[in-house]
XYZ file of N, CA and C in Angstrom:
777
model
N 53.752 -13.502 12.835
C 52.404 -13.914 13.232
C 51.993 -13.275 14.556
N 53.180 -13.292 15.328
C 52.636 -12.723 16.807
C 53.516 -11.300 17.200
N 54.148 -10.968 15.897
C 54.710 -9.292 16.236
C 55.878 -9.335 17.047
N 56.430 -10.688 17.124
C 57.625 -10.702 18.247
C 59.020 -10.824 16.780
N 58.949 -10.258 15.709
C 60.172 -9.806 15.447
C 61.213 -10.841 14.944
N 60.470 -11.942 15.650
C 61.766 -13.269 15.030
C 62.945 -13.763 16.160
N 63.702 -12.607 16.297
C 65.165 -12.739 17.356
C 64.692 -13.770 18.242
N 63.644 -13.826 19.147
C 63.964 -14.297 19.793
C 63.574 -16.007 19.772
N 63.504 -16.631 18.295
C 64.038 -17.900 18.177
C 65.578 -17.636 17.384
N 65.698 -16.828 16.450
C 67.403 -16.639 15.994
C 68.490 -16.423 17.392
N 68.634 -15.984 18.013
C 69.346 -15.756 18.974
C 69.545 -17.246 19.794
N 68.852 -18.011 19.971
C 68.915 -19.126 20.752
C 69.798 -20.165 19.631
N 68.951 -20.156 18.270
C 69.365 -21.057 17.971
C 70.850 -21.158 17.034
N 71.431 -19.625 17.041
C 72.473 -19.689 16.442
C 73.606 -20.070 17.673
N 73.168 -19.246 19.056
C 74.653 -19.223 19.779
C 74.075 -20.893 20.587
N 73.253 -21.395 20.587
C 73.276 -22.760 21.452
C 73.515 -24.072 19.979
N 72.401 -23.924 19.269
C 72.827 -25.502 18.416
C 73.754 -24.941 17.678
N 74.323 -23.746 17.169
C 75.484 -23.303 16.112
C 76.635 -23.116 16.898
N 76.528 -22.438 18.174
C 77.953 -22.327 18.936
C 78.407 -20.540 18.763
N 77.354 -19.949 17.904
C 77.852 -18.419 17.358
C 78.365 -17.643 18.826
N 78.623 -17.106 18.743
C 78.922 -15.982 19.673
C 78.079 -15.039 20.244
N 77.467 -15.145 21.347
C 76.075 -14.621 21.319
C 75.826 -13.039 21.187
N 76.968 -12.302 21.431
C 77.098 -10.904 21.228
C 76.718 -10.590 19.068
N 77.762 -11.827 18.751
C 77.280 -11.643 17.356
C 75.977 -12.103 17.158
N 75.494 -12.895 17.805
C 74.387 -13.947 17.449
C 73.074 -12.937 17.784
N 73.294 -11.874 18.836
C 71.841 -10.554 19.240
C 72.656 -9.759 17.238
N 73.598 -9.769 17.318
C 73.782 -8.487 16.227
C 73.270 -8.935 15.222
N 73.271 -10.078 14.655
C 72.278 -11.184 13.452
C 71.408 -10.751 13.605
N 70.766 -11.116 14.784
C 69.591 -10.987 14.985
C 69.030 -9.435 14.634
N 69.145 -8.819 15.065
C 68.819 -7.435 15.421
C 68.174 -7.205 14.068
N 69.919 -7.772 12.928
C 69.614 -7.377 11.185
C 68.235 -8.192 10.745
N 67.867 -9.503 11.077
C 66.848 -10.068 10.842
C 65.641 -9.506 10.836
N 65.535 -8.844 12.376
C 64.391 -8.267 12.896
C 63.725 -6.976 11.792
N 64.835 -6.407 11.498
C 64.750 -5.327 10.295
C 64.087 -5.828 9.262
N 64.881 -6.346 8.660
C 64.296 -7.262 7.226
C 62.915 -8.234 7.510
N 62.480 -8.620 9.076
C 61.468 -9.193 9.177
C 60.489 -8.615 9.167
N 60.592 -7.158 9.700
C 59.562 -6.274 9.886
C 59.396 -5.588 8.506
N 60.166 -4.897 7.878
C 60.159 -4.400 6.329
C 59.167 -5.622 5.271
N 59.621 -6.438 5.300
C 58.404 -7.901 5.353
C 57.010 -8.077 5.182
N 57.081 -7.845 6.791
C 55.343 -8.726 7.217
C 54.998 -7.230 7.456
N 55.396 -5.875 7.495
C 54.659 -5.296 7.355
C 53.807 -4.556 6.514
N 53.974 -4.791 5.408
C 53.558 -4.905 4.098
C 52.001 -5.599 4.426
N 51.899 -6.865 4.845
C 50.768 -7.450 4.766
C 49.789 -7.086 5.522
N 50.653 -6.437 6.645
C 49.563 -5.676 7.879
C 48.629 -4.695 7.439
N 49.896 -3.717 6.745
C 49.219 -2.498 6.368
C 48.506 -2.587 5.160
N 48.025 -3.834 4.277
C 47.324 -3.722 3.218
C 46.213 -4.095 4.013
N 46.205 -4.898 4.934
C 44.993 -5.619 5.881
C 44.204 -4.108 6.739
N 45.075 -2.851 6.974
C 45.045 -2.110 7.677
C 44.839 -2.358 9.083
N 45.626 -3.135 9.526
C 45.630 -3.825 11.294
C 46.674 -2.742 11.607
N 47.586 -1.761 11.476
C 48.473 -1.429 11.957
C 47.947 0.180 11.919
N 48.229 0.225 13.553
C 47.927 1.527 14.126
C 49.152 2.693 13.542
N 49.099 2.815 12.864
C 50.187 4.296 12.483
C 51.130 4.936 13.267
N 49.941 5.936 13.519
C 49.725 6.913 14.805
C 50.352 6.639 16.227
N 49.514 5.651 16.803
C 50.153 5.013 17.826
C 51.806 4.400 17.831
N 51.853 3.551 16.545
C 53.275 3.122 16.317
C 54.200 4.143 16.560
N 53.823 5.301 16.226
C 54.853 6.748 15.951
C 55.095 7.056 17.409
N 53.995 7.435 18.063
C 54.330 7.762 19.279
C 54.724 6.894 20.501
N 54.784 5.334 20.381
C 54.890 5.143 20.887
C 57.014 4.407 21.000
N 57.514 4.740 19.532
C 58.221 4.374 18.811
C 59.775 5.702 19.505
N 59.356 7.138 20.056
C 59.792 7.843 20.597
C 60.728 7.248 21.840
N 60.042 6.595 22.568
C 60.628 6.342 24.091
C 61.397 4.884 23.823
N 60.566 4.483 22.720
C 61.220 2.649 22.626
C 62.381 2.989 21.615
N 62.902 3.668 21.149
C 64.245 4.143 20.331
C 65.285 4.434 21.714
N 64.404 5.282 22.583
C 65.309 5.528 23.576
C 66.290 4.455 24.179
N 65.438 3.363 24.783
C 65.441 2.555 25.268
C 66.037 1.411 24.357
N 66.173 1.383 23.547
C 67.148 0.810 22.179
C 68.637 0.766 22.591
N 68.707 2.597 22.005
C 70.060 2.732 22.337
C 70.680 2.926 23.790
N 69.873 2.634 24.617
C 70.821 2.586 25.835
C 71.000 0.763 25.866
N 69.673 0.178 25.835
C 70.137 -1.301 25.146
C 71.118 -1.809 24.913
N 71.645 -1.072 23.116
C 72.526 -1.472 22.829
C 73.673 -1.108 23.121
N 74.059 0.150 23.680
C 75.469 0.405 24.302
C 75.583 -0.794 25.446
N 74.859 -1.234 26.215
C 75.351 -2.504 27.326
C 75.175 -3.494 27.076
N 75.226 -4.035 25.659
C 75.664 -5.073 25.065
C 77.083 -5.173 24.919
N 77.108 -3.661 24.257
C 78.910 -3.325 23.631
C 79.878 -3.171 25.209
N 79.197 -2.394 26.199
C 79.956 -2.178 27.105
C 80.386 -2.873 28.332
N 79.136 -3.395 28.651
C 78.400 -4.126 29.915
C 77.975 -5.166 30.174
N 78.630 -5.462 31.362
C 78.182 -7.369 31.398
C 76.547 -7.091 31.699
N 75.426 -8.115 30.880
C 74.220 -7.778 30.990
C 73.240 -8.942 31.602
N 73.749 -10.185 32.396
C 73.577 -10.777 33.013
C 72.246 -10.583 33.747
N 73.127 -9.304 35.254
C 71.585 -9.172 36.401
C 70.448 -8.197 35.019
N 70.922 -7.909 33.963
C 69.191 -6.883 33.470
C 68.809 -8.537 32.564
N 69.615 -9.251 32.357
C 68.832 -10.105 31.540
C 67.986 -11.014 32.839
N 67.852 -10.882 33.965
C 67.394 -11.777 34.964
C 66.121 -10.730 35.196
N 66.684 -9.186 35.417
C 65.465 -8.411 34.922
C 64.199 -8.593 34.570
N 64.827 -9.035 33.429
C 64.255 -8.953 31.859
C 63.170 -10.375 31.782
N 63.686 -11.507 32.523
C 63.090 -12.275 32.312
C 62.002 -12.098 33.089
N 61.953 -11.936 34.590
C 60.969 -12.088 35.655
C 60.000 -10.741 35.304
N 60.289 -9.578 34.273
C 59.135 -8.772 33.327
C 58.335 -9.126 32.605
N 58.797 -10.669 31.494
C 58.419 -11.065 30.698
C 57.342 -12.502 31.598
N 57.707 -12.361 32.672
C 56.748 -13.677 33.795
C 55.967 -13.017 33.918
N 56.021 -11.558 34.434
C 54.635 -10.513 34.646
C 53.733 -10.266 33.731
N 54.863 -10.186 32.691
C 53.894 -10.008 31.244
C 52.908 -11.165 31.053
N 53.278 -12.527 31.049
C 52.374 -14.016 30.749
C 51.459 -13.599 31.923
N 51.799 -13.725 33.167
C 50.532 -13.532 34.280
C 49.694 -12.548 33.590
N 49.757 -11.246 33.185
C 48.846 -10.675 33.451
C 47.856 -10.798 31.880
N 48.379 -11.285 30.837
C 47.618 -11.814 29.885
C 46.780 -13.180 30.069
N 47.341 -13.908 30.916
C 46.473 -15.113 31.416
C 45.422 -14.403 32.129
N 45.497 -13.822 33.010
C 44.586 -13.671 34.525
C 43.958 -12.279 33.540
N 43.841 -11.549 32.282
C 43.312 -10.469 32.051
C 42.539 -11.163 32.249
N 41.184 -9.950 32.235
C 39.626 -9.992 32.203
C 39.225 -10.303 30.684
N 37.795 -10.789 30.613
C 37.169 -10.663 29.182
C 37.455 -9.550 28.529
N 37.700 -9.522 26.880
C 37.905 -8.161 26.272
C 36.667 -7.114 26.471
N 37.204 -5.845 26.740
C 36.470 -4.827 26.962
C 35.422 -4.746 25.416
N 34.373 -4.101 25.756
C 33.323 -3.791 24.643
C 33.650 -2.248 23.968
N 33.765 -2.179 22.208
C 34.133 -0.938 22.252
C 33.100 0.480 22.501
N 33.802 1.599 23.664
C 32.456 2.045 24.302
C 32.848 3.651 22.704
N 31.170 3.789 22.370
C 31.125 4.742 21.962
C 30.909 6.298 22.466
N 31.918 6.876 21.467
C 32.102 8.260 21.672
C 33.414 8.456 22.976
N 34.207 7.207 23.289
C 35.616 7.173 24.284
C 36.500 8.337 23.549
N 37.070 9.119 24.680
C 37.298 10.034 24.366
C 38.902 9.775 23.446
N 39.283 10.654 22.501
C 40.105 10.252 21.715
C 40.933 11.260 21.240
N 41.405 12.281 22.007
C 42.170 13.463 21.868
C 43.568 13.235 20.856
N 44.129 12.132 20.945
C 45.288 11.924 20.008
C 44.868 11.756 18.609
N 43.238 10.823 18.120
C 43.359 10.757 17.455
C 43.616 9.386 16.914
N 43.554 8.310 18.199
C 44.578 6.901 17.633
C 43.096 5.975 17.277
N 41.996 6.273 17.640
C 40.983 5.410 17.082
C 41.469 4.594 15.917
N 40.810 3.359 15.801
C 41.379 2.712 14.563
C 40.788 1.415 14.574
N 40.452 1.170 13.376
C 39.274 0.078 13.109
C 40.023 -1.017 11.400
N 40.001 -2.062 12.008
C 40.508 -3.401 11.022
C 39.423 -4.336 10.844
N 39.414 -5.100 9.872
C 37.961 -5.852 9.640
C 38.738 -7.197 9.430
N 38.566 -8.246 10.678
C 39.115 -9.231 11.125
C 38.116 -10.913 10.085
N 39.401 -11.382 9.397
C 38.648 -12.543 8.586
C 37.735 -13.871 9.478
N 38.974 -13.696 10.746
C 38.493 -14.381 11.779
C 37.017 -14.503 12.172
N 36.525 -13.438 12.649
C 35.528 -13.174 12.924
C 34.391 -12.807 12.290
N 35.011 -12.438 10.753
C 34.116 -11.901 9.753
C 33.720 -10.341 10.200
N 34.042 -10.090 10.367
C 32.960 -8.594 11.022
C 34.492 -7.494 11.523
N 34.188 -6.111 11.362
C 35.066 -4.838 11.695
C 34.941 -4.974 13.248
N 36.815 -4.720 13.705
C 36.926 -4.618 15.037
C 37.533 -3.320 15.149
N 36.997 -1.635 16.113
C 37.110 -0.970 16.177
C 37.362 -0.667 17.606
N 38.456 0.192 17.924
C 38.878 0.271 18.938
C 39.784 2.025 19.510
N 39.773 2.263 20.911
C 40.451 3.018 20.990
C 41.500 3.401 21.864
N 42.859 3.264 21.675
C 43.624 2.748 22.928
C 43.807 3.877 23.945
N 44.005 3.583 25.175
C 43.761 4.293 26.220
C 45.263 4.254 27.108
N 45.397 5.108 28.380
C 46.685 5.239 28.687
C 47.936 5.195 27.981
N 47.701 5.885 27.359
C 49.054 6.329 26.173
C 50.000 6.814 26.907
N 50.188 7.918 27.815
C 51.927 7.805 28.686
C 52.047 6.848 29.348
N 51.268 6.105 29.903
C 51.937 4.841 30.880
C 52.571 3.541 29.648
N 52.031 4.079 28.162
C 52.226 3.129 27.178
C 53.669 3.208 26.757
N 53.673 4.653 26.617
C 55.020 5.259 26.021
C 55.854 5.053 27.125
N 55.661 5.391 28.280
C 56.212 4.883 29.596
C 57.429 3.598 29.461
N 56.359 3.056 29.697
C 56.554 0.937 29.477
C 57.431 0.745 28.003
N 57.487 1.739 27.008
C 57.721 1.203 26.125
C 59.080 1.175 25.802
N 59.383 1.540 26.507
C 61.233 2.265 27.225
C 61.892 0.626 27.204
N 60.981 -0.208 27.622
C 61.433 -1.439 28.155
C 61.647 -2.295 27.096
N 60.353 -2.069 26.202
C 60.668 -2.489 24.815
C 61.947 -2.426 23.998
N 62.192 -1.295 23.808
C 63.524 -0.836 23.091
C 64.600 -1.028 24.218
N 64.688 -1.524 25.565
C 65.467 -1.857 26.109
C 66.227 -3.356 25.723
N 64.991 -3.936 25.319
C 64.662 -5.278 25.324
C 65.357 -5.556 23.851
N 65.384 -4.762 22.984
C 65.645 -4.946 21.559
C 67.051 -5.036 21.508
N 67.827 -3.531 22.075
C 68.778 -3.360 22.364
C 69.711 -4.651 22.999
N 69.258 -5.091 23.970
C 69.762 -5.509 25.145
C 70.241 -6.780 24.376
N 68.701 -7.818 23.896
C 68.744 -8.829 23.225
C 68.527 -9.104 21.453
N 68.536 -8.202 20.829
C 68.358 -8.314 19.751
C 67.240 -8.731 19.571
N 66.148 -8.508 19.861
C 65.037 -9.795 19.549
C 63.494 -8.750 19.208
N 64.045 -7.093 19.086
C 63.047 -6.211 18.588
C 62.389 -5.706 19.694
N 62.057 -6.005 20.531
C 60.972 -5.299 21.926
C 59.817 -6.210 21.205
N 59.528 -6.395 20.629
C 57.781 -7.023 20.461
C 57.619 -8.271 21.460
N 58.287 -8.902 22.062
C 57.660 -9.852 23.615
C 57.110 -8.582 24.487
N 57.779 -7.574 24.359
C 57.192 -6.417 25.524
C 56.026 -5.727 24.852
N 56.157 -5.366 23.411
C 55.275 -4.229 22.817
C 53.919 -5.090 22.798
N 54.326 -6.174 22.192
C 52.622 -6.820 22.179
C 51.813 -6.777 23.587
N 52.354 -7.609 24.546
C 51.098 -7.904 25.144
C 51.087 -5.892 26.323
N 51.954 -5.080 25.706
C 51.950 -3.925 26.289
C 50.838 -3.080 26.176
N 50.652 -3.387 24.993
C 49.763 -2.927 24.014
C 48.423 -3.635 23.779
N 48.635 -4.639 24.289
C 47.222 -5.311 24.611
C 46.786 -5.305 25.981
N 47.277 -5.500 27.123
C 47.253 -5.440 28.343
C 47.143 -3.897 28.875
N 47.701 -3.279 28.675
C 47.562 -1.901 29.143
C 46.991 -1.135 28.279
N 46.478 -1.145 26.679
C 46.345 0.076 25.754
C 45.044 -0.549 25.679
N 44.852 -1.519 26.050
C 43.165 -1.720 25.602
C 43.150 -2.399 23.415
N 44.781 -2.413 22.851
C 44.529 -2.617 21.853
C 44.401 -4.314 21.622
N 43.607 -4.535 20.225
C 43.374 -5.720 20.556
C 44.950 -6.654 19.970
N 44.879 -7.719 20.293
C 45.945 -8.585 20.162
C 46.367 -8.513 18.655
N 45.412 -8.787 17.770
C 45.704 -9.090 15.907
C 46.374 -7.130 15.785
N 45.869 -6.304 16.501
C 46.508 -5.476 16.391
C 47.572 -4.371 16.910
N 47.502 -5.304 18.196
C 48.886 -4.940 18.694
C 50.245 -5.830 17.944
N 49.773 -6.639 17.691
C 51.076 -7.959 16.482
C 51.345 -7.100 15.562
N 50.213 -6.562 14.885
C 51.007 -6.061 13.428
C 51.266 -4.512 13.829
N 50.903 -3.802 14.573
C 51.763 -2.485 15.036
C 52.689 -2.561 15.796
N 53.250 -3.907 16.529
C 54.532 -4.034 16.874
C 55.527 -4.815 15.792
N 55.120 -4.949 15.011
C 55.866 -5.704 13.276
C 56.060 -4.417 12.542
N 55.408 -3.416 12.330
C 55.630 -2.148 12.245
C 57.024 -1.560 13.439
N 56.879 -1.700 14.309
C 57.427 -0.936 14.965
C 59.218 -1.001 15.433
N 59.347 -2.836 14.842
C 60.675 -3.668 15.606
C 61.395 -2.976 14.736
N 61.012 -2.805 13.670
C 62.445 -2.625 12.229
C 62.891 -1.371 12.647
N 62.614 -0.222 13.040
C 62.873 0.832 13.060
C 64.102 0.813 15.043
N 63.147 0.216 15.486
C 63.568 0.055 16.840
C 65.039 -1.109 17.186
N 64.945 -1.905 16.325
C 66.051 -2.936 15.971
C 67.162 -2.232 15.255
N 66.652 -0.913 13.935
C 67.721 -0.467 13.206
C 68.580 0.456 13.862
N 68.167 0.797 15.270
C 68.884 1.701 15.852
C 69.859 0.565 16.507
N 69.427 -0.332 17.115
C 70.746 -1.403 17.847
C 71.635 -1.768 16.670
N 71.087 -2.231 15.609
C 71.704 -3.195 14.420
C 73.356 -1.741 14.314
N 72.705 -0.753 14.345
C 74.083 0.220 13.820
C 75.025 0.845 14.764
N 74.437 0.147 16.254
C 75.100 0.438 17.173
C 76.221 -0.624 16.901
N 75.759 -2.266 17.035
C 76.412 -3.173 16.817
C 77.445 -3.190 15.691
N 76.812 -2.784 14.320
C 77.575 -2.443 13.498
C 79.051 -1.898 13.589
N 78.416 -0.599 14.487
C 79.443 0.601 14.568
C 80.409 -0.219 15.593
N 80.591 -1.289 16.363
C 81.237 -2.013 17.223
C 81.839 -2.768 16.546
N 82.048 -3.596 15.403
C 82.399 -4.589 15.059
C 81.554 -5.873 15.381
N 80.510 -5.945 15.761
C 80.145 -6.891 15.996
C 79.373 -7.791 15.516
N 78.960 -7.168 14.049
C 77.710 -7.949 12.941
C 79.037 -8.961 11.835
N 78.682 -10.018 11.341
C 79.408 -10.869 10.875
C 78.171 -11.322 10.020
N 78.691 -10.622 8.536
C 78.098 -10.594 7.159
C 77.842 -12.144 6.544
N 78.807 -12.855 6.939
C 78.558 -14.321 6.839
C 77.774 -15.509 7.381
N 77.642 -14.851 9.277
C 76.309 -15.131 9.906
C 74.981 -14.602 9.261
N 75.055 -13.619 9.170
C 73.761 -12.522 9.222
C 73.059 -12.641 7.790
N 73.934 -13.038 6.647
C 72.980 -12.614 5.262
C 71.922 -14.461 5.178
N 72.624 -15.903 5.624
C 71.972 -17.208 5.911
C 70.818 -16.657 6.265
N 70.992 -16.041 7.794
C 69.913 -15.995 8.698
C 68.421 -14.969 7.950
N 68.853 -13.695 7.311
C 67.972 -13.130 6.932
C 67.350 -13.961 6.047
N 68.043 -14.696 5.075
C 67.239 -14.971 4.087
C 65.932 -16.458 4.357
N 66.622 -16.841 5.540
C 65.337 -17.271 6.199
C 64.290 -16.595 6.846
N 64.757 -15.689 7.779
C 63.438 -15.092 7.964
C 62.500 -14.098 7.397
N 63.071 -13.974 6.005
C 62.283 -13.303 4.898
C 61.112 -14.522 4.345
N 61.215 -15.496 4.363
C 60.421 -16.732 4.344
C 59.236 -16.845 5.587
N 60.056 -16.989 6.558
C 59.172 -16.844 7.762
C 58.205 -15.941 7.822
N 58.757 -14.185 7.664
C 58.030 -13.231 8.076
C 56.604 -13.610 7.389
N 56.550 -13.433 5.931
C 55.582 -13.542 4.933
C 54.234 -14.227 5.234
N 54.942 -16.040 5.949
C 54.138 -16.631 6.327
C 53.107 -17.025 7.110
N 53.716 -16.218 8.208
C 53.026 -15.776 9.836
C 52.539 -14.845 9.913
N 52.960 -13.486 8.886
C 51.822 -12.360 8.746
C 50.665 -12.654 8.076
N 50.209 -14.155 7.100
C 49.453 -14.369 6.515
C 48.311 -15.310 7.558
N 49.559 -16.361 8.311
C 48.348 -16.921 9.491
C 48.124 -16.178 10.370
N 48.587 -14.874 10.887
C 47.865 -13.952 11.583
C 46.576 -13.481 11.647
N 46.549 -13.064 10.316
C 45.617 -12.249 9.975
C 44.370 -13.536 9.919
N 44.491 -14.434 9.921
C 43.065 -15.316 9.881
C 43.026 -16.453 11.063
N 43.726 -16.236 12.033
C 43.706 -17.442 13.027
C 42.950 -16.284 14.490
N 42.229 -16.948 15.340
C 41.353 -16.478 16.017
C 42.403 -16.023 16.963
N 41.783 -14.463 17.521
C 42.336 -13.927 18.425
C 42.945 -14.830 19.365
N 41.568 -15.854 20.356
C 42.603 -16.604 21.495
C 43.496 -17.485 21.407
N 43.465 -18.081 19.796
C 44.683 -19.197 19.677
C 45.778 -18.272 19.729
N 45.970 -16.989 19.211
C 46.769 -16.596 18.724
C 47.473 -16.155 20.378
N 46.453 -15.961 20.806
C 47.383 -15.243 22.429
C 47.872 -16.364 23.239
N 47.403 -17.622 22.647
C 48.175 -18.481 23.417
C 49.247 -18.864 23.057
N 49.267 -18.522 21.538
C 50.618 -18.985 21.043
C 51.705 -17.820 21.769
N 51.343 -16.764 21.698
C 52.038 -15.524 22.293
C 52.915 -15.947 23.893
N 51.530 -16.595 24.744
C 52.056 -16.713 25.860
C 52.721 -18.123 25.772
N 53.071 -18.714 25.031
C 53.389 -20.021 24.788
C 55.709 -19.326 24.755
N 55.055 -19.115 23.620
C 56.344 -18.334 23.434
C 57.203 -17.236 23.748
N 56.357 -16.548 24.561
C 56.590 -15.407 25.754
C 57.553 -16.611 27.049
N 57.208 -17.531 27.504
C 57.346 -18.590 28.704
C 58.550 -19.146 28.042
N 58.600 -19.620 26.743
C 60.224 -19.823 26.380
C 60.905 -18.957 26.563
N 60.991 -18.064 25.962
C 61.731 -16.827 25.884
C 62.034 -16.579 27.225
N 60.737 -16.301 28.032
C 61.349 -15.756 29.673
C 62.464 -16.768 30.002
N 62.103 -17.953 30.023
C 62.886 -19.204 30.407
C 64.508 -19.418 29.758
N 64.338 -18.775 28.818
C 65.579 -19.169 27.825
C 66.728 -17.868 28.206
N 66.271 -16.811 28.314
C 66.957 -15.576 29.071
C 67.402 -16.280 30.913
N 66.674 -16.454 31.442
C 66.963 -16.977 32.651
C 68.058 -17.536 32.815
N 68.057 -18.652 31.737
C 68.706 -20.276 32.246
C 70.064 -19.382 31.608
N 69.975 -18.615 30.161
C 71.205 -18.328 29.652
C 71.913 -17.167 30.975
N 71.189 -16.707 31.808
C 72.001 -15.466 32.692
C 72.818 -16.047 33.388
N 72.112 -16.993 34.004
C 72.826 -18.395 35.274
C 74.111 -19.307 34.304
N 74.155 -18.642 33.133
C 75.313 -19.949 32.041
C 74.969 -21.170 32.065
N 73.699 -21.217 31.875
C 72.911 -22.698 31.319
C 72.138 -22.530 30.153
N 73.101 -23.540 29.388
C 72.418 -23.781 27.813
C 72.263 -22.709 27.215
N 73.100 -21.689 27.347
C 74.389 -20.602 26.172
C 75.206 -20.731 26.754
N 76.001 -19.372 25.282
C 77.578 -19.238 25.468
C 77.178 -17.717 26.404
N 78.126 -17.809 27.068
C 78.796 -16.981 27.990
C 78.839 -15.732 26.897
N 78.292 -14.430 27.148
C 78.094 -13.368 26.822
C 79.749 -12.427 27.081
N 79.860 -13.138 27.773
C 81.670 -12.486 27.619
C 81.755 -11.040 28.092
């Protein structure tokens, strides 16, 4: 529903109410995120909310940022980047609260890539057309994303969405479903890092998918028709757990010890 991939309610709730192992419990995850995105993105792209183009390029630097991710899971105590990680994801809620009114789309904005792209929102009844802007500071930032995937299993979409809404000028219903596009590919690079470690456990991981093959379906369907601002509040609703839940777990409160 909000392009965040899933992980980051699987990850909490396997290694805190299950006890999993949280190194296995990001590698679950990671596989989820795959199968969540293969999913709900199906529904995006029949809706045509999902930027392509943009996904592609911006999908370059957030792979990067994947696999360095996931090697300091396997290698590295990841503690001070998960404290990082959280007080990014505080910047991120501030600056989606305190944005300005949405910009008006200006005609004839210049569009050299090509990423223009227009979805016709049920919400609103009416075509929302748009054209995203600062594309290297996007691709930039997006490093953090695939850091984020890597790091925590949880896809980069807490970073890609409001990245992509906050800085690209794209709108929210379509920064969700071009970051639901974007986790599976960005997750499948950690999932085979983990793999290649020993660290995915076929007996955790096949439960968990087959729930969030349920999930995905359902939230790509209330996406697509629930109004932009509920939807960003749910975002920052669940952006503020997440920051919070990384925090408390770095300090060894309420997880397991990352080992």
């Amino acid at each position: 529903m909000c392009g965040l991939g899933g992980g980051i309610f699987i990850v909490p709730v396997l290694s805190v109410l299950l006890g999993v192992d949280l190194k296995s419990a990001i590698a679950a995850s990671a596989i989820c995120v795959v199968v969540n995105s293969l999913s709900g993105t199906g529904v995006y792209l029949r809706a045509c909310m999902v930027n392509i183009k943009l996904g592609l390029y911006l999908q370059i630097t957030t792979t990067m940022g994947a696999i360095v991710g996931g090697l300091l899971v396997v290698y590295a105590p990841v503690n001070a980047l998960k404290i990082v990680f959280a007080l990014v994801l505080y910047l991120m809620i501030a600056a989606m609260v305190r944005k300005p009114p949405p910009r008006a789309p200006i005609v004839g904005a210049p569009d050299g890539l090509g990423l223009r792209c227009a979805y016709d929102d049920p919400a609103l009844a009416s075509e929302v057309s748009y054209t995203p802007d600062r594309i290297g500071l996007g691709m930039g930032l997006s490093s953090f994303a695939g850091l984020a995937s890597g790091l925590l299993g949880i896809g980069g979409g807490p970073v890609q969405v409001p990245l992509m809404n906050t800085v690209m000028g794209v709108p929210l219903k379509a920064a969700a479903a071009t970051s639901t596009f974007m986790v599976g590919v960005t997750a499948s690079v950690s999932a085979l890092i983990y793999y290649s470690s020993g660290l995915v456990d076929a007996a955790l991981t096949v439960p968990a998918v087959l729930g969030i093959l349920v999930g995905s379906q359902t939230g790509s369907r209330i996406g697509r028709n629930i109004a932009a601002a509920s939807l960003q509040r749910v975002l920052v609703i669940v952006l503020a757990i997440l920051a919070t839940a990384i925090l408390l777990e770095a300090f060894g409160i309420g997880f397991a010890s990352p080992g």
